[in-house]
Short mmCIF file of N, CA and C in Angstrom, two decimals:
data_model
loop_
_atom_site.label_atom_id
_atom_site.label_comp_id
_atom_site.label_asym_id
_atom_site.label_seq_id
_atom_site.Cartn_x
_atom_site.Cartn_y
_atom_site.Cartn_z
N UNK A 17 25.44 -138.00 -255.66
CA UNK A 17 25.54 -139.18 -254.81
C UNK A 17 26.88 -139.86 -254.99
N UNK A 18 27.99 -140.34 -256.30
CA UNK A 18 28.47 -140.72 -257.00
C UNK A 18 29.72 -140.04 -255.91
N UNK A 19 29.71 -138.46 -256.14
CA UNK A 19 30.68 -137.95 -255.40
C UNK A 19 30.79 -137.61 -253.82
N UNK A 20 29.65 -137.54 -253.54
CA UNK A 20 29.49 -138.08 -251.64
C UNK A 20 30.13 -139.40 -250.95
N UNK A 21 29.66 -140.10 -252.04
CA UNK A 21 30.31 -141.68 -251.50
C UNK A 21 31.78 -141.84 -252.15
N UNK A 22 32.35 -140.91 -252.89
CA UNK A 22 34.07 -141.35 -253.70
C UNK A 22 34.46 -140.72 -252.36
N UNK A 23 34.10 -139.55 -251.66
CA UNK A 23 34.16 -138.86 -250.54
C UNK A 23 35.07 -139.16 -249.42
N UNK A 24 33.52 -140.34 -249.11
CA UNK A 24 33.37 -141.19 -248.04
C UNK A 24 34.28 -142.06 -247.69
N UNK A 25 34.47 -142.81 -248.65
CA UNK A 25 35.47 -143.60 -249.62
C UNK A 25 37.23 -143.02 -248.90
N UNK A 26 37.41 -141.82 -249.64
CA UNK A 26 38.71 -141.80 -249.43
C UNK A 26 38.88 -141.43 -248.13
N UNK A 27 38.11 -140.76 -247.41
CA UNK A 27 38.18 -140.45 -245.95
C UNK A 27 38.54 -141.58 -245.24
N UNK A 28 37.72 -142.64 -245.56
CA UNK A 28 37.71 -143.82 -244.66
C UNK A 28 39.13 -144.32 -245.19
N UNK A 29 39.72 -144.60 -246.60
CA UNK A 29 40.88 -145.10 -246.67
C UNK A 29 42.03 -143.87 -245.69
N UNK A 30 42.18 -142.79 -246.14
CA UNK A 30 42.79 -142.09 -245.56
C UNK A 30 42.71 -142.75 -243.50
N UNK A 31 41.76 -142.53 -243.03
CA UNK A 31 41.43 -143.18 -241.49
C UNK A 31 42.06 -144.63 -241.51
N UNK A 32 41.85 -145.70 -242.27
CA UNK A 32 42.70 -146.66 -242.27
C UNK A 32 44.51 -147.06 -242.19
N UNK A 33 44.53 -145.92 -243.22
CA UNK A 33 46.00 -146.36 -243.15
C UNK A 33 47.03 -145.70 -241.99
N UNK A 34 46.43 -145.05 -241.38
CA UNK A 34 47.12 -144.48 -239.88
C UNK A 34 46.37 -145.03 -238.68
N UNK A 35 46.41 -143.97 -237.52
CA UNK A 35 45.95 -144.22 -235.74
C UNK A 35 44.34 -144.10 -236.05
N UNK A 36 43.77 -144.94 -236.03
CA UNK A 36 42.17 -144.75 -235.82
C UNK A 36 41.68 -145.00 -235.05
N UNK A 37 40.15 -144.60 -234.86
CA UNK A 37 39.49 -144.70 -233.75
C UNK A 37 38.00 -145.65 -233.80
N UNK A 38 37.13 -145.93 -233.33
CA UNK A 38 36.28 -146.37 -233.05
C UNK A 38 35.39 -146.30 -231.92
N UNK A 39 34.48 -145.30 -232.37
CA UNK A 39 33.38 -144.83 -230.80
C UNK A 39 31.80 -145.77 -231.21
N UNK A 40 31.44 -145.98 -229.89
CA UNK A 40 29.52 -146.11 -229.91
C UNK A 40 28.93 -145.28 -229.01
N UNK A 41 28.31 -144.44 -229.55
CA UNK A 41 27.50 -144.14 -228.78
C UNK A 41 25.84 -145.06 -228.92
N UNK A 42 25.90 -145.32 -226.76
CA UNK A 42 24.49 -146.11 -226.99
C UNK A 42 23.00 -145.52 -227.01
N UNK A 43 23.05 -144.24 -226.60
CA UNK A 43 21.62 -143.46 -226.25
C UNK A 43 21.08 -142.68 -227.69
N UNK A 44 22.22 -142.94 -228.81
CA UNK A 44 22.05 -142.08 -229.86
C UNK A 44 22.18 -143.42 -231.04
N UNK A 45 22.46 -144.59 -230.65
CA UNK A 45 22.57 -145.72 -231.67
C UNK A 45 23.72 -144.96 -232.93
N UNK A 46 24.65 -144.58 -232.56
CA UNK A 46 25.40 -144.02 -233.62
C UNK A 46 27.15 -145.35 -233.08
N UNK A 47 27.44 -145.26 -234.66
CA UNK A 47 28.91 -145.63 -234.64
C UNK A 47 30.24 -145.07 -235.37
N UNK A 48 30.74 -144.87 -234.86
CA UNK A 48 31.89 -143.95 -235.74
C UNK A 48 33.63 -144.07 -236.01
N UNK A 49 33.41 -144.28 -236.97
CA UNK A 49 34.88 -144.18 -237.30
C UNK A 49 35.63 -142.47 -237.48
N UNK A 50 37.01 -142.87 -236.50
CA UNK A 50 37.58 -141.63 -236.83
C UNK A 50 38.85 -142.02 -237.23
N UNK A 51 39.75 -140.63 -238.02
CA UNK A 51 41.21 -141.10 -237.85
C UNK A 51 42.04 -140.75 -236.51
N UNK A 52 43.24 -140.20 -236.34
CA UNK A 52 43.51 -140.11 -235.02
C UNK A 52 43.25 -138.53 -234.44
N UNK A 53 42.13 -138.88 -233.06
CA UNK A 53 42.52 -137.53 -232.47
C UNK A 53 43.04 -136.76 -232.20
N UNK A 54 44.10 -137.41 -231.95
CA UNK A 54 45.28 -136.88 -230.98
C UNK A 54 45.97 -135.89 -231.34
N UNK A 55 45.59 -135.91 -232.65
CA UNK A 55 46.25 -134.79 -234.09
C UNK A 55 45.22 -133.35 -233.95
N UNK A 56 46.35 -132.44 -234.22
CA UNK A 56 45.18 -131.24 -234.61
C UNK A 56 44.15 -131.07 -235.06
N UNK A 57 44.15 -131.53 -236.75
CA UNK A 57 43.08 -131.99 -237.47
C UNK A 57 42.55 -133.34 -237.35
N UNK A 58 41.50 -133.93 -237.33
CA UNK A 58 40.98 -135.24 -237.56
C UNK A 58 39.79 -135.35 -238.67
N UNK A 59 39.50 -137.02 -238.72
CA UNK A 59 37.95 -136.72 -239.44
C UNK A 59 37.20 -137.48 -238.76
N UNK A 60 35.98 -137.56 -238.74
CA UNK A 60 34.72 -138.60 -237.81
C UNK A 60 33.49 -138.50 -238.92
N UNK A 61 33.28 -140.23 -238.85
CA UNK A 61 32.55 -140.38 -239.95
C UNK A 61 31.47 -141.25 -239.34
N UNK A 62 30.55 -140.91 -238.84
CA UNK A 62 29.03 -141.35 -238.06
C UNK A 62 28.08 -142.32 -238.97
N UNK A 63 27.39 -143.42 -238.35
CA UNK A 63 26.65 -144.13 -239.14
C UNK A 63 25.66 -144.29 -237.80
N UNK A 64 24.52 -144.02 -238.29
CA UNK A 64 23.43 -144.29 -237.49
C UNK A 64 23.01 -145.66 -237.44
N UNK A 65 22.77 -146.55 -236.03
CA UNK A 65 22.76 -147.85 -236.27
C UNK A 65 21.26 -148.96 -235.89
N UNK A 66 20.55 -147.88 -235.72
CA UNK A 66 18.96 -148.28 -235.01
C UNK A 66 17.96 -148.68 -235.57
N UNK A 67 18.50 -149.24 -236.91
CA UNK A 67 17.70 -149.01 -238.14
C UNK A 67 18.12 -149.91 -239.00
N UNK A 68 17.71 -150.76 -240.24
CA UNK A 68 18.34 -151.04 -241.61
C UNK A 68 18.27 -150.44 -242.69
N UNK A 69 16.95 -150.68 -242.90
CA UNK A 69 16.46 -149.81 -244.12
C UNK A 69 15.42 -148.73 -243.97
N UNK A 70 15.18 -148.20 -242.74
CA UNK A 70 14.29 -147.03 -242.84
C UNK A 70 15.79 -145.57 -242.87
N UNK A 71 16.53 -146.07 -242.16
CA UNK A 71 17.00 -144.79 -242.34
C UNK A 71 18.86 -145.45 -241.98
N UNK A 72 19.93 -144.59 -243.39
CA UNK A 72 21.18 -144.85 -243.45
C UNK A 72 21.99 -143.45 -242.96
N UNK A 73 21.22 -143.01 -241.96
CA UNK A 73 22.02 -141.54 -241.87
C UNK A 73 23.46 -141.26 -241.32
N UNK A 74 24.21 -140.56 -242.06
CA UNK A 74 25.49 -140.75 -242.07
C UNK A 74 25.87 -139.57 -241.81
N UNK A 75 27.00 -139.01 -240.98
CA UNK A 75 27.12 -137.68 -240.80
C UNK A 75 28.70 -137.57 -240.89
N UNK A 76 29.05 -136.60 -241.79
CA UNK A 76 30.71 -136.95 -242.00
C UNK A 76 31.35 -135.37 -241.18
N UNK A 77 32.09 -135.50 -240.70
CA UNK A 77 32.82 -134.18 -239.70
C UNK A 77 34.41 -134.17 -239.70
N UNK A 78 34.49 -132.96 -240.19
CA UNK A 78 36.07 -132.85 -240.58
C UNK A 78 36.09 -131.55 -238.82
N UNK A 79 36.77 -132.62 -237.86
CA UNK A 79 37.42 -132.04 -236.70
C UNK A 79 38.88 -131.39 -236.66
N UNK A 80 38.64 -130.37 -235.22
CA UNK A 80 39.91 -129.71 -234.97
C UNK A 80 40.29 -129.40 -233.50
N UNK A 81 41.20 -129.92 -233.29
CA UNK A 81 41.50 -129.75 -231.47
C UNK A 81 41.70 -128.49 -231.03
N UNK A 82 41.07 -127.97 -229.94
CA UNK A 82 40.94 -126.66 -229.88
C UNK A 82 42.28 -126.73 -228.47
N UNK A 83 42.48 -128.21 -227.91
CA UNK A 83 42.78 -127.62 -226.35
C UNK A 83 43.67 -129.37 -226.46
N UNK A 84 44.72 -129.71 -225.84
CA UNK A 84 45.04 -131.15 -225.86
C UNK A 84 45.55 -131.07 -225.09
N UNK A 85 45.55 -132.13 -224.17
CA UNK A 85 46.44 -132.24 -222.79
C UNK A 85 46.09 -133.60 -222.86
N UNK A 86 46.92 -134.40 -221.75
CA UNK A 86 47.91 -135.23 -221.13
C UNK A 86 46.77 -136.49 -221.29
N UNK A 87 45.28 -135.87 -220.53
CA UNK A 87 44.01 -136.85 -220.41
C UNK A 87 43.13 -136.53 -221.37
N UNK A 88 42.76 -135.34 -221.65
CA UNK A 88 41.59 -134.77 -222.42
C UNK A 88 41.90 -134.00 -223.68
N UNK A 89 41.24 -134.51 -224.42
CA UNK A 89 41.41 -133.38 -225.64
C UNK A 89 39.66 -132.13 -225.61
N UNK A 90 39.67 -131.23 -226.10
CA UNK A 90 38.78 -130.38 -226.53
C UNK A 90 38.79 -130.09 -228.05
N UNK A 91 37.56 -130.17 -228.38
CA UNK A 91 37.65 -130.01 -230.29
C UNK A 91 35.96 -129.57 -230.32
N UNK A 92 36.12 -129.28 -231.27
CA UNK A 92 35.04 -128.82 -232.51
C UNK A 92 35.20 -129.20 -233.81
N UNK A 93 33.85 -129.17 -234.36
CA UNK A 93 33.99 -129.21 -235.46
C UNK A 93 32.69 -129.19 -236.61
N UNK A 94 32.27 -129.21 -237.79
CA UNK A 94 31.28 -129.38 -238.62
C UNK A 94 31.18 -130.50 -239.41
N UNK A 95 29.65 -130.67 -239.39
CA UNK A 95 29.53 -131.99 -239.67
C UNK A 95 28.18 -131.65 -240.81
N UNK A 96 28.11 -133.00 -242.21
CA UNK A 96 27.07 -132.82 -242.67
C UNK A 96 26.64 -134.08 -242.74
N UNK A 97 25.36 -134.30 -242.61
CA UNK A 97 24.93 -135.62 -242.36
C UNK A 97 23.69 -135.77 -243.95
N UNK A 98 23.43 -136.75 -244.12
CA UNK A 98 23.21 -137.41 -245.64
C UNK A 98 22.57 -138.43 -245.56
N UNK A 99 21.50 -139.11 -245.88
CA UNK A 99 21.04 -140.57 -245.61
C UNK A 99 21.21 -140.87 -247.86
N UNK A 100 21.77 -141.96 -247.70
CA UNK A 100 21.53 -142.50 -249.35
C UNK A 100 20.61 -142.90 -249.60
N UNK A 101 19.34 -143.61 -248.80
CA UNK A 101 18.19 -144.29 -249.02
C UNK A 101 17.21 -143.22 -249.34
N UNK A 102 17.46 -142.07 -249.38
CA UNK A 102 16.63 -140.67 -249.63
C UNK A 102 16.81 -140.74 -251.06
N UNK A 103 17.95 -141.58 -251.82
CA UNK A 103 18.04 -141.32 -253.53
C UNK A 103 17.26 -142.17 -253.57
N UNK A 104 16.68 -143.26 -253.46
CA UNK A 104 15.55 -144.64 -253.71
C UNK A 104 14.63 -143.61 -254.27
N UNK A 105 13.58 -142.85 -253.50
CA UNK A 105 12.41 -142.53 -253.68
C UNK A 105 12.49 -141.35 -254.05
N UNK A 106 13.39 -140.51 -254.61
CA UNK A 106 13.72 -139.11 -255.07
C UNK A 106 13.49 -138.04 -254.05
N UNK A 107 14.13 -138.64 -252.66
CA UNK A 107 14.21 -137.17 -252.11
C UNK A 107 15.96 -136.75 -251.78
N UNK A 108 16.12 -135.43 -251.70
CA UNK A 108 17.40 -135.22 -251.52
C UNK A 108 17.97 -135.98 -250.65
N UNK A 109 19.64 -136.25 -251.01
CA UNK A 109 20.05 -137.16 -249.87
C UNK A 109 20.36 -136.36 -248.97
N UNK A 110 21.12 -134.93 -249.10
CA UNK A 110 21.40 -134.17 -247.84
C UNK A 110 20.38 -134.21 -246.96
N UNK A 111 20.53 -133.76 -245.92
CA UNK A 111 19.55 -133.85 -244.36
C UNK A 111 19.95 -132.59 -244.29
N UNK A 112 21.07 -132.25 -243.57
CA UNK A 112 21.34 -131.22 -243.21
C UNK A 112 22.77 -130.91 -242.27
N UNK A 113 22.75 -130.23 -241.32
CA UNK A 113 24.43 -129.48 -241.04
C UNK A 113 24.26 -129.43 -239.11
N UNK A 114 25.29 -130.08 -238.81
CA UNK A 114 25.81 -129.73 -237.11
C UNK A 114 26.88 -129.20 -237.18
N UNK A 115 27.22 -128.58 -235.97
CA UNK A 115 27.99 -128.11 -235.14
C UNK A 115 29.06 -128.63 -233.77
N UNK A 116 29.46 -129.55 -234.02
CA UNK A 116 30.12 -130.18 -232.55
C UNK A 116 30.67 -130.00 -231.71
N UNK A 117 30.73 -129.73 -230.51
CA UNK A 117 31.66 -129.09 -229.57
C UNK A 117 31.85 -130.31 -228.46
N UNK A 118 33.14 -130.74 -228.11
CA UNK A 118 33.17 -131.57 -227.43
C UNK A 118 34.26 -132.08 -227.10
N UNK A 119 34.49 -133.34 -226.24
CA UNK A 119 35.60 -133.82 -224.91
C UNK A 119 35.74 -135.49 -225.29
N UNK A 120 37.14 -135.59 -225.30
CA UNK A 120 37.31 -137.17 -225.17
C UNK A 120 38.70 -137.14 -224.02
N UNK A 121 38.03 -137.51 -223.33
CA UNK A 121 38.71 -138.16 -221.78
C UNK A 121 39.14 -139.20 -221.52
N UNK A 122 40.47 -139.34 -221.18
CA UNK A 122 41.27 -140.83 -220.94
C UNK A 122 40.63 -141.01 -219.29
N UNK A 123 39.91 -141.85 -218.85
CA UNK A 123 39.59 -141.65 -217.60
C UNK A 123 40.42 -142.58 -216.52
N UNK A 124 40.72 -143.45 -217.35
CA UNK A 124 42.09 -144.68 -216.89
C UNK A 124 43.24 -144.52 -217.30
N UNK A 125 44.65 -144.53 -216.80
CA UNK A 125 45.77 -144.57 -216.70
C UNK A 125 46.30 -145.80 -217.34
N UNK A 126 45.46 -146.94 -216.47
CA UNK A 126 46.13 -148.16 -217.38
C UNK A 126 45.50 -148.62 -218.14
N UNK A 127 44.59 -148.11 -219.15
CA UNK A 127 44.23 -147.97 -220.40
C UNK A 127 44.12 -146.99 -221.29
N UNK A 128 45.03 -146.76 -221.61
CA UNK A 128 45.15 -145.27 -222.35
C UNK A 128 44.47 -144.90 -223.71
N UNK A 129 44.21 -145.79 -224.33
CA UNK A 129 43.72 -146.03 -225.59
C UNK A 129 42.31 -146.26 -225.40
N UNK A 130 41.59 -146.31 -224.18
CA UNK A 130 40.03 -146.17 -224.05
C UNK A 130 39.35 -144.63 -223.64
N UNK A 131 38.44 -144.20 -224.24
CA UNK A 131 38.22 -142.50 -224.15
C UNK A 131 36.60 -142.71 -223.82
N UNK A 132 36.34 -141.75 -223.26
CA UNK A 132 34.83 -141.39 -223.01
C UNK A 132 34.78 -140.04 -223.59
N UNK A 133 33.91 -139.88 -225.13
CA UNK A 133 33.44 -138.88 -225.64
C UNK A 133 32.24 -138.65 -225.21
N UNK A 134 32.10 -136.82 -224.91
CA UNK A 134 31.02 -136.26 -224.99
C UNK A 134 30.51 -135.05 -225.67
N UNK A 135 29.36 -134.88 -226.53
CA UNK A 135 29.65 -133.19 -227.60
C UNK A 135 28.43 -133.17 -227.33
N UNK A 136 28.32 -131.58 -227.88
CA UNK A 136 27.26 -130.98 -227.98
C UNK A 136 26.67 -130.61 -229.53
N UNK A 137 26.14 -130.84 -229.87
CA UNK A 137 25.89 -130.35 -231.59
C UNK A 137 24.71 -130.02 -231.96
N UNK A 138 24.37 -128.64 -231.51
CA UNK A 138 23.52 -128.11 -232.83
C UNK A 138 23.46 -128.52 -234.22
N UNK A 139 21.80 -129.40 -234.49
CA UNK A 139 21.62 -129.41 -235.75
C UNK A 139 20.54 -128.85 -236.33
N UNK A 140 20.91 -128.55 -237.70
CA UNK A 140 19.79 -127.67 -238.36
C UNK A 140 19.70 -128.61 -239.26
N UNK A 141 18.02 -128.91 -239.80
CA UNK A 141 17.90 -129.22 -241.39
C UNK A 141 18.33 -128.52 -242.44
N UNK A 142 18.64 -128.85 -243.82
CA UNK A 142 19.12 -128.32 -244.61
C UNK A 142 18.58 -126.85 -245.48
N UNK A 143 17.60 -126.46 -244.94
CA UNK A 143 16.94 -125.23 -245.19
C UNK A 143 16.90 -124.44 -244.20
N UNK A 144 17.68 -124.85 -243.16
CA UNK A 144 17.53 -124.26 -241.88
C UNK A 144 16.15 -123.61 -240.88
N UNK A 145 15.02 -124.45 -241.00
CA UNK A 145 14.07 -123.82 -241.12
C UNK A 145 13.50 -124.63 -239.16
N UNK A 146 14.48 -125.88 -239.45
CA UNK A 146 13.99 -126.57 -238.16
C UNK A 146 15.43 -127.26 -237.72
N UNK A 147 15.48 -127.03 -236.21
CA UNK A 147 16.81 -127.74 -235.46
C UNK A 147 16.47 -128.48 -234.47
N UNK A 148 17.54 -129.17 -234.04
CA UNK A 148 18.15 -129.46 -232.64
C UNK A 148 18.80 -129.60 -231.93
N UNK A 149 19.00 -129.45 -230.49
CA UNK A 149 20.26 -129.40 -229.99
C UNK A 149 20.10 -131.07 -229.75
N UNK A 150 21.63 -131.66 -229.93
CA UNK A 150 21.78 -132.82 -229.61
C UNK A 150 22.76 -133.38 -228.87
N UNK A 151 23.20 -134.04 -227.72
CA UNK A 151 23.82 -134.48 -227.16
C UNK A 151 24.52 -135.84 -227.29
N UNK A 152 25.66 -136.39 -227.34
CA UNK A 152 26.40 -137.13 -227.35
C UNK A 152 27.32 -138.09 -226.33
N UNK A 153 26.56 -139.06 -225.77
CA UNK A 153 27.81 -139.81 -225.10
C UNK A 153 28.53 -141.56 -225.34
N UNK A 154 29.71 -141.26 -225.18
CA UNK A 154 30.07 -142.38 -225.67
C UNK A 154 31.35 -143.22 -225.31
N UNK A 155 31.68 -144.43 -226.01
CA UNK A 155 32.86 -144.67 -225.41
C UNK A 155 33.96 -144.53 -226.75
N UNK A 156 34.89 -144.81 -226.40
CA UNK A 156 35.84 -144.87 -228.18
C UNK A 156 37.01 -145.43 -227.61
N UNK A 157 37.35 -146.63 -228.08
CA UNK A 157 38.73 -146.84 -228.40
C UNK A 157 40.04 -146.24 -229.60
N UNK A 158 40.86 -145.96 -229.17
CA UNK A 158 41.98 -145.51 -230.12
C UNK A 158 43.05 -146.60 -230.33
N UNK A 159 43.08 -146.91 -231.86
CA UNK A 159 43.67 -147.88 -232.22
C UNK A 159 45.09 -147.17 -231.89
N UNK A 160 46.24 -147.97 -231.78
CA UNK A 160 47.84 -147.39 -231.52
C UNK A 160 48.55 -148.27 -233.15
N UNK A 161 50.09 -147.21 -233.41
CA UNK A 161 50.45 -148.16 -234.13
C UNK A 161 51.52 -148.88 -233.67
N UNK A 162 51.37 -150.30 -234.57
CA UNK A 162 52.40 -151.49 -233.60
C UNK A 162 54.25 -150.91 -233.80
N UNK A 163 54.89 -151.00 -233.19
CA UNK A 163 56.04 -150.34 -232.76
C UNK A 163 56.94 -151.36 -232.77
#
């Protein structure tokens, strides 16, 4: 647990000190911090928000742009998701593992820094024994840096 969250931790500092992002998705109650897309590599760090204390599920995804152009990027990537409130009562914190495939679209010109994400992500529980396919839509702002 100790080392999931030092993890978490530096990811999110790492996402801070450069171009970050900030998506909601509303049909999935998820919120996410990323660092910048726009980059080959990125990271996206999911917090499920529908909830307090029944469930902290967190899904961390180290992304990669498969396709980038002018409006749209294309990426993938893997993600493992974790709830900590699973250490309270001694069950594992892992959950289990997705798959993301997906689009963030500048759909306005004179807002360039507003994106409409959408992915697709196969998830499996962590024994792989039960999945789902899950869908994603959302909005995200991209922070810029001041110049």
């Amino acid at each position: 647990m100790k080392h999931v969250l030092a993890a978490f931790l530096f990811c999110l500092t790492l996402t801070c000190s450069g171009q970050a992002s900030v998506a909601y998705y509303p049909f999935n109650s998820l919120v996410s911090v990323s660092s910048n897309a726009d980059r080959a590599f990125w990271f996206d760090g999911r917090l499920q928000t529908n909830t307090v204390f029944g469930s902290l599920s967190t899904t961390l995804c180290p992304m990669v742009n498969v396709a980038r152009k002018a409006q749209v990027n294309y990426y993938t990537g893997l993600g493992i998701r974790f709830n900590a409130l699973n250490g309270i009562d001694d069950r594992d914190i892992l959950e289990g593992y997705s798959l993301h495939i997906g689009v963030r679209i500048k759909p306005l010109l004179m807002l360039p820094n507003l994106r409409v994400a959408f992915e697709i992500a196969p998830y499996s529980r962590k024994d792989f024994k039960t999945g789902n396919l899950q869908s994603f839509l959302g909005l995200v702002y991209q922070f810029r840096k001041k110049e």
